[in-house]
C-alpha positions as a printed NumPy array, in Angstrom:
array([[  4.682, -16.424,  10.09 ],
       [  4.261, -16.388,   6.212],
       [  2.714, -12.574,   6.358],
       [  6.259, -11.698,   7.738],
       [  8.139, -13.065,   4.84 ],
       [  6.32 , -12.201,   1.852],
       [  4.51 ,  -9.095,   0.753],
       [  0.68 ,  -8.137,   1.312],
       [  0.839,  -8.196,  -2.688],
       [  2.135, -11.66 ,  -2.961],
       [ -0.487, -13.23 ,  -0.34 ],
       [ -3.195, -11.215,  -2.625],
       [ -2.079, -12.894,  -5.421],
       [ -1.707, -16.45 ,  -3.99 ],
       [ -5.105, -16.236,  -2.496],
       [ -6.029, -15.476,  -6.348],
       [ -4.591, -18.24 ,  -7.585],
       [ -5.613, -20.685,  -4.781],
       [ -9.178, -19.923,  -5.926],
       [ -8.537, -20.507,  -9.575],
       [ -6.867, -24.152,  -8.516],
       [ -9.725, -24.65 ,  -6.315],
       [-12.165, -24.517,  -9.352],
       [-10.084, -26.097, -12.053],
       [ -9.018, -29.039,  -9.45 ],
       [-12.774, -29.246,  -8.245],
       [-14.147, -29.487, -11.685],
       [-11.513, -32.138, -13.108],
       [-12.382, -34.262,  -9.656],
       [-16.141, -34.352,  -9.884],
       [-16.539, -34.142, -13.372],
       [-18.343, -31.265, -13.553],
       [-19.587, -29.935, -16.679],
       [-19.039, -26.331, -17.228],
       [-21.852, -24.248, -19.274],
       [-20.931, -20.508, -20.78 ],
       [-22.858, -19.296, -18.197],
       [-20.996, -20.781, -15.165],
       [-17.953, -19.716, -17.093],
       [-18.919, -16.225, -17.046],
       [-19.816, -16.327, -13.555],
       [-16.611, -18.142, -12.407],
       [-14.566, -15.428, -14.577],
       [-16.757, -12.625, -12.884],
       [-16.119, -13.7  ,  -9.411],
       [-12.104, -14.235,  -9.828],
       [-11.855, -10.816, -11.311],
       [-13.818,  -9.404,  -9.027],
       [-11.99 , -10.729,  -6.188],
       [ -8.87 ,  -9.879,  -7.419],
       [ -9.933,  -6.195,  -7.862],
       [-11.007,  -6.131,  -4.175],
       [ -7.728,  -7.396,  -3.128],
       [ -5.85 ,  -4.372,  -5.339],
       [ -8.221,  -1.716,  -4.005],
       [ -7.709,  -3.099,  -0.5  ],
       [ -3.468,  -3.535,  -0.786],
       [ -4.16 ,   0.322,  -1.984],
       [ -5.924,   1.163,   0.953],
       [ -3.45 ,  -0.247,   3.376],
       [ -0.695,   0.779,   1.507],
       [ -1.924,   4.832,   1.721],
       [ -2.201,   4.1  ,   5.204],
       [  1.067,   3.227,   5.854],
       [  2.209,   6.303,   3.447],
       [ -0.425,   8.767,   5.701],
       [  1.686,   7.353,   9.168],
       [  5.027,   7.586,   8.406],
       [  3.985,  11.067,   7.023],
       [  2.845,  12.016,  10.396],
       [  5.698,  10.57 ,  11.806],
       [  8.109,  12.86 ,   9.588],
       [  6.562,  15.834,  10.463],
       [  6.07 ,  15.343,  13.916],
       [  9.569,  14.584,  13.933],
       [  9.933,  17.907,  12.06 ],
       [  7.995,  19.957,  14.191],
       [ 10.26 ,  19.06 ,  17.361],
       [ 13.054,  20.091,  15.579],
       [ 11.215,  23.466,  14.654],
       [ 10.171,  24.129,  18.499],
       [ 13.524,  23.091,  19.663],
       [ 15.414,  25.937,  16.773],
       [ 12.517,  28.089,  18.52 ],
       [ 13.869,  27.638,  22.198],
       [ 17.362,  27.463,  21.337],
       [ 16.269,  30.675,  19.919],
       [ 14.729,  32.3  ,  22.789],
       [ 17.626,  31.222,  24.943],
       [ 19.879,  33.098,  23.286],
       [ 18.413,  36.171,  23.088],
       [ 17.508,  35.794,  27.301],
       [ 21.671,  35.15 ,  27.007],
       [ 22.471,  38.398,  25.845],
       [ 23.781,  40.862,  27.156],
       [ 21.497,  43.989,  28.07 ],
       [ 22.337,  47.074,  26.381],
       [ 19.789,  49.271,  26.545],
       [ 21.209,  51.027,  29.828],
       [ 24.382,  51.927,  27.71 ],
       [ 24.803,  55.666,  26.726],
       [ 25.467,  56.312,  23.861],
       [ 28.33 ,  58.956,  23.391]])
C-alpha cells in the first residue's frame, strides 16, 4: 500500500536510511566497538547500496520513458493509417473523368 503513495525514489532512500539506523542503533545496543576498518567497510557497503538503488530507479525509470514512447507512437501511427484510408476513400469517391472529352 505504501509503494502507491510514495515514490520509487523515496522507498530507495528510506531503505538507505533504515540501514544506516540499523547499524548506528545496533552498535549503541551491544556496545560494539567500531575499528577504522569496520568503518570503512560499513561506509563502503551504504554507498554502495545506495548507488545500486540510483542505477536501478534509472533503469525502471527509462523503462517507463521507452513504454509510454511506444504507446505515443503507436497511437501516432493509427492516426497516420487512418489520414491514409480517409485518403484512399476519397479519391475511390471521386468522380471519374477520364471518359470526358475534352472540347
Amino acid at each position: 500500500m505504501v509503494n502507491k503513495l510514495t515514490s520509487p525514489l523515496t522507498l530507495c532512500i528510506a531503505a538507505n536510511v533504515k540501514q544506516v539506523m540499523m547499524i548506528a542503533i545496533s552498535t549503541i545496543i551491544f556496545a560494539t566497538p567500531i575499528s577504522p576498518l569496520n568503518g570503512a567497510g560499513i561506509v563502503v557497503v551504504l554507498l554502495g547500496s545506495a548507488r545500486y538503488s540510483y542505477v536501478s530507479l534509472l533503469e525502471k525509470t527509462a523503462a517507463q520513458r521507452k513504454d509510454e514512447n511506444l504507446t505515443v507512437d503507436t497511437k501516432a501511427d493509427d492516426v497516420e493509417q487512418a489520414t491514409e484510408e480517409e485518403h484512399v476513400q476519397l479519391i475511390a469517391s471521386e468522380p471519374d473523368t477520364s471518359a470526358v472529352r475534352k472540347r
